[in-house]
GROMACS .gro file of C-alpha atoms in nm:
model
  220
    1MET     CA    1  -5.442   0.447  -2.329
    2SER     CA    2  -5.601   0.458  -2.673
    3SER     CA    3  -5.877   0.711  -2.729
    4GLY     CA    4  -6.055   0.472  -2.968
    5LEU     CA    5  -6.050   0.733  -3.242
    6VAL     CA    6  -5.991   0.627  -3.603
    7LEU     CA    7  -5.943   0.895  -3.868
    8TYR     CA    8  -6.007   0.811  -4.232
    9GLY     CA    9  -5.825   1.069  -4.438
   10TYR     CA   10  -5.576   1.149  -4.710
   11TRP     CA   11  -5.238   1.305  -4.650
   12ARG     CA   12  -5.300   1.611  -4.871
   13SER     CA   13  -5.668   1.666  -4.792
   14SER     CA   14  -5.696   2.002  -4.620
   15ALA     CA   15  -6.019   1.891  -4.451
   16ALA     CA   16  -5.843   1.590  -4.300
   17TYR     CA   17  -5.543   1.813  -4.222
   18ARG     CA   18  -5.754   2.046  -4.008
   19VAL     CA   19  -5.897   1.754  -3.812
   20ARG     CA   20  -5.545   1.620  -3.751
   21ILE     CA   21  -5.451   1.960  -3.611
   22ALA     CA   22  -5.754   1.960  -3.381
   23LEU     CA   23  -5.670   1.609  -3.256
   24ALA     CA   24  -5.311   1.715  -3.192
   25LEU     CA   25  -5.407   2.037  -3.015
   26LYS     CA   26  -5.625   1.829  -2.782
   27GLY     CA   27  -5.347   1.577  -2.729
   28LEU     CA   28  -5.562   1.286  -2.847
   29ALA     CA   29  -5.425   0.957  -2.975
   30TRP     CA   30  -5.580   0.829  -3.294
   31GLU     CA   31  -5.537   0.561  -3.556
   32SER     CA   32  -5.490   0.655  -3.921
   33ARG     CA   33  -5.680   0.474  -4.197
   34PRO     CA   34  -5.563   0.628  -4.526
   35VAL     CA   35  -5.816   0.669  -4.806
   36HIS     CA   36  -5.631   0.746  -5.128
   37LEU     CA   37  -5.835   0.994  -5.328
   38VAL     CA   38  -5.676   0.911  -5.664
   39LYS     CA   39  -5.552   0.551  -5.652
   40ASP     CA   40  -5.791   0.282  -5.780
   41GLY     CA   41  -6.016   0.549  -5.924
   42GLY     CA   42  -6.048   0.704  -5.578
   43GLN     CA   43  -6.075   0.477  -5.276
   44GLN     CA   44  -6.344   0.706  -5.134
   45HIS     CA   45  -6.577   0.556  -5.394
   46ALA     CA   46  -6.529   0.197  -5.271
   47ALA     CA   47  -6.848   0.033  -5.148
   48ASP     CA   48  -6.731  -0.016  -4.790
   49TYR     CA   49  -6.631   0.349  -4.758
   50VAL     CA   50  -6.951   0.474  -4.922
   51ALA     CA   51  -7.149   0.272  -4.667
   52MET     CA   52  -6.971   0.465  -4.393
   53ASN     CA   53  -6.969   0.806  -4.562
   54PRO     CA   54  -7.230   0.844  -4.838
   55GLN     CA   55  -7.074   1.175  -4.948
   56GLN     CA   56  -6.761   0.985  -5.053
   57LEU     CA   57  -6.539   1.249  -4.897
   58VAL     CA   58  -6.270   1.261  -4.632
   59PRO     CA   59  -6.235   1.290  -4.344
   60SER     CA   60  -6.447   1.048  -4.149
   61LEU     CA   61  -6.386   0.991  -3.780
   62ARG     CA   62  -6.488   0.672  -3.602
   63ASP     CA   63  -6.533   0.701  -3.228
   64GLY     CA   64  -6.629   0.355  -3.108
   65GLU     CA   65  -6.945   0.268  -3.299
   66ARG     CA   66  -7.012   0.626  -3.407
   67VAL     CA   67  -6.896   0.764  -3.741
   68LEU     CA   68  -6.869   1.140  -3.780
   69THR     CA   69  -6.831   1.323  -4.111
   70GLN     CA   70  -6.759   1.681  -4.219
   71SER     CA   71  -6.447   1.834  -4.069
   72LEU     CA   72  -6.612   2.122  -3.883
   73ALA     CA   73  -6.873   1.889  -3.734
   74ILE     CA   74  -6.597   1.651  -3.629
   75MET     CA   75  -6.401   1.929  -3.459
   76GLU     CA   76  -6.711   2.057  -3.281
   77TYR     CA   77  -6.782   1.698  -3.168
   78LEU     CA   78  -6.431   1.669  -3.028
   79GLU     CA   79  -6.479   2.001  -2.851
   80GLU     CA   80  -6.800   1.881  -2.689
   81THR     CA   81  -6.685   1.533  -2.595
   82ARG     CA   82  -6.325   1.617  -2.502
   83PRO     CA   83  -6.347   1.982  -2.400
   84GLU     CA   84  -5.994   2.036  -2.269
   85PRO     CA   85  -5.787   2.198  -2.400
   86ALA     CA   86  -6.049   2.410  -2.570
   87LEU     CA   87  -6.056   2.497  -2.940
   88LEU     CA   88  -6.318   2.769  -2.888
   89PRO     CA   89  -6.320   3.078  -2.662
   90VAL     CA   90  -6.534   3.081  -2.348
   91ASP     CA   91  -6.746   3.381  -2.452
   92ALA     CA   92  -7.028   3.372  -2.707
   93ARG     CA   93  -6.892   3.660  -2.917
   94GLY     CA   94  -6.549   3.502  -2.929
   95ARG     CA   95  -6.692   3.167  -3.032
   96ALA     CA   96  -6.896   3.334  -3.306
   97ARG     CA   97  -6.587   3.513  -3.438
   98VAL     CA   98  -6.376   3.198  -3.441
   99ARG     CA   99  -6.652   3.001  -3.612
  100ALA     CA  100  -6.689   3.273  -3.876
  101LEU     CA  101  -6.316   3.259  -3.953
  102ALA     CA  102  -6.322   2.879  -3.966
  103GLN     CA  103  -6.627   2.873  -4.191
  104LEU     CA  104  -6.478   3.133  -4.423
  105VAL     CA  105  -6.210   2.874  -4.502
  106ALA     CA  106  -6.408   2.551  -4.475
  107CYS     CA  107  -6.731   2.667  -4.640
  108ASP     CA  108  -6.627   2.943  -4.880
  109ILE     CA  109  -6.267   2.889  -4.994
  110HIS     CA  110  -6.199   2.518  -4.966
  111PRO     CA  111  -6.502   2.372  -5.150
  112LEU     CA  112  -6.414   2.559  -5.471
  113GLY     CA  113  -6.071   2.395  -5.478
  114ASN     CA  114  -6.185   2.049  -5.375
  115LEU     CA  115  -6.057   1.757  -5.583
  116ARG     CA  116  -6.396   1.670  -5.730
  117VAL     CA  117  -6.447   2.032  -5.842
  118LEU     CA  118  -6.106   2.041  -6.011
  119GLN     CA  119  -6.172   1.703  -6.171
  120TYR     CA  120  -6.502   1.835  -6.308
  121LEU     CA  121  -6.328   2.140  -6.450
  122GLU     CA  122  -6.084   1.912  -6.628
  123ARG     CA  123  -6.323   1.636  -6.733
  124GLU     CA  124  -6.633   1.831  -6.833
  125LEU     CA  125  -6.502   2.178  -6.916
  126GLY     CA  126  -6.164   2.090  -7.064
  127GLY     CA  127  -5.962   2.285  -6.811
  128ASP     CA  128  -5.589   2.213  -6.819
  129GLU     CA  129  -5.342   2.234  -6.531
  130ALA     CA  130  -5.279   2.605  -6.588
  131GLN     CA  131  -5.652   2.681  -6.578
  132ARG     CA  132  -5.698   2.470  -6.266
  133GLY     CA  133  -5.421   2.668  -6.103
  134ALA     CA  134  -5.569   3.002  -6.205
  135TRP     CA  135  -5.910   2.893  -6.072
  136SER     CA  136  -5.762   2.784  -5.739
  137ARG     CA  137  -5.553   3.098  -5.695
  138HIS     CA  138  -5.851   3.322  -5.772
  139TRP     CA  139  -6.077   3.171  -5.507
  140ILE     CA  140  -5.808   3.142  -5.241
  141ALA     CA  141  -5.711   3.505  -5.301
  142THR     CA  142  -6.074   3.617  -5.280
  143GLY     CA  143  -6.117   3.442  -4.947
  144PHE     CA  144  -5.781   3.546  -4.807
  145ALA     CA  145  -5.849   3.913  -4.885
  146ALA     CA  146  -6.159   3.894  -4.665
  147MET     CA  147  -5.984   3.693  -4.395
  148GLU     CA  148  -5.689   3.931  -4.381
  149ALA     CA  149  -5.932   4.219  -4.333
  150MET     CA  150  -6.112   4.030  -4.055
  151LEU     CA  151  -5.785   3.952  -3.875
  152ALA     CA  152  -5.570   4.262  -3.928
  153GLY     CA  153  -5.610   4.519  -3.656
  154HIS     CA  154  -5.895   4.337  -3.481
  155ALA     CA  155  -5.869   4.364  -3.105
  156ALA     CA  156  -5.922   3.990  -3.059
  157THR     CA  157  -5.645   3.887  -3.300
  158GLY     CA  158  -5.334   3.790  -3.110
  159ARG     CA  159  -5.043   3.563  -3.183
  160TYR     CA  160  -5.306   3.334  -3.335
  161CYS     CA  161  -5.639   3.401  -3.503
  162HIS     CA  162  -5.804   3.466  -3.168
  163GLY     CA  163  -5.583   3.561  -2.877
  164GLY     CA  164  -5.275   3.379  -2.757
  165THR     CA  165  -5.395   3.021  -2.792
  166PRO     CA  166  -5.437   2.832  -3.120
  167GLY     CA  167  -5.782   2.692  -3.186
  168LEU     CA  168  -6.049   2.610  -3.441
  169ALA     CA  169  -5.978   2.902  -3.676
  170ASP     CA  170  -5.605   2.831  -3.686
  171ALA     CA  171  -5.673   2.463  -3.756
  172CYS     CA  172  -5.865   2.572  -4.066
  173LEU     CA  173  -5.632   2.852  -4.176
  174VAL     CA  174  -5.302   2.664  -4.180
  175PRO     CA  175  -5.413   2.392  -4.427
  176GLN     CA  176  -5.550   2.662  -4.657
  177VAL     CA  177  -5.216   2.843  -4.649
  178TYR     CA  178  -5.058   2.511  -4.744
  179ASN     CA  179  -5.297   2.494  -5.041
  180ALA     CA  180  -5.216   2.852  -5.137
  181ARG     CA  181  -4.847   2.770  -5.153
  182ARG     CA  182  -4.919   2.450  -5.344
  183TRP     CA  183  -5.100   2.655  -5.609
  184LYS     CA  184  -4.826   2.921  -5.603
  185LEU     CA  185  -5.042   3.206  -5.476
  186PRO     CA  186  -4.819   3.495  -5.359
  187LEU     CA  187  -4.891   3.574  -4.994
  188ASP     CA  188  -4.746   3.925  -4.982
  189ASP     CA  189  -5.090   4.084  -4.951
  190TYR     CA  190  -5.176   3.882  -4.640
  191PRO     CA  191  -4.918   3.971  -4.373
  192THR     CA  192  -5.142   3.880  -4.078
  193ILE     CA  193  -5.226   3.543  -4.228
  194ARG     CA  194  -4.857   3.476  -4.292
  195ARG     CA  195  -4.763   3.579  -3.938
  196ILE     CA  196  -5.023   3.350  -3.781
  197ASP     CA  197  -4.923   3.061  -4.008
  198GLU     CA  198  -4.560   3.106  -3.903
  199ALA     CA  199  -4.656   3.111  -3.535
  200CYS     CA  200  -4.855   2.790  -3.577
  201GLY     CA  201  -4.564   2.630  -3.759
  202GLU     CA  202  -4.355   2.660  -3.444
  203LEU     CA  203  -4.591   2.422  -3.259
  204GLU     CA  204  -4.552   2.046  -3.265
  205ALA     CA  205  -4.929   2.001  -3.296
  206PHE     CA  206  -4.919   2.168  -3.636
  207ARG     CA  207  -4.593   2.011  -3.749
  208SER     CA  208  -4.711   1.658  -3.666
  209ALA     CA  209  -5.036   1.717  -3.859
  210ALA     CA  210  -4.863   1.847  -4.172
  211PRO     CA  211  -4.922   1.650  -4.494
  212GLU     CA  212  -4.559   1.547  -4.538
  213ALA     CA  213  -4.553   1.403  -4.184
  214GLN     CA  214  -4.828   1.149  -4.262
  215ALA     CA  215  -4.758   0.781  -4.315
  216ASP     CA  216  -4.943   0.780  -4.648
  217ALA     CA  217  -4.750   1.076  -4.791
  218PRO     CA  218  -4.534   0.986  -5.092
  219ALA     CA  219  -4.167   0.930  -5.017
  220VAL     CA  220  -3.958   1.230  -5.117
   0.00000   0.00000   0.00000
């Protein structure tokens, strides 16, 4: 039976990627509506999409007549409306820790490497591809240094970011590792992050959500 969920996203958007992981971890069926962020000047700027999401960003999630925006808000909504299996721990301290790890990625690292930021660097400040890469690597490295410190040796860190079950923090971390590799950031200094990413990569929920597995990904 269909869940009635429609995800508007882009194959390489890390924000859409993390929502795909959350949907897969919860075992939810969903329909994909690709929004190409570059083609036609950026399909996120089309009038019909702007009417649905005034920020002109992906992802957006339609659940019946409701439209949800912002990836973390969407994942929290899924957690509240479809609570099993859970993406968050049962205890308040655990939930706070997982949310802090997720927000470190989604609020601190990711926005600085977002497409519109990189386009501004190029268009308004004359940044070339090499400078865009240096910018991206700097901010990912800054965030990963903090995240590695928060994960390494912490009693709550297990096979995944928090214990032995993947959840909200892992759904945010894995797409950011993908971005780090895309921008050729060496990961040697982040052994815990690499270990968790490898553990997640063994799960079908993460493999099915990967950018290259999406219908709108370019043919190799």
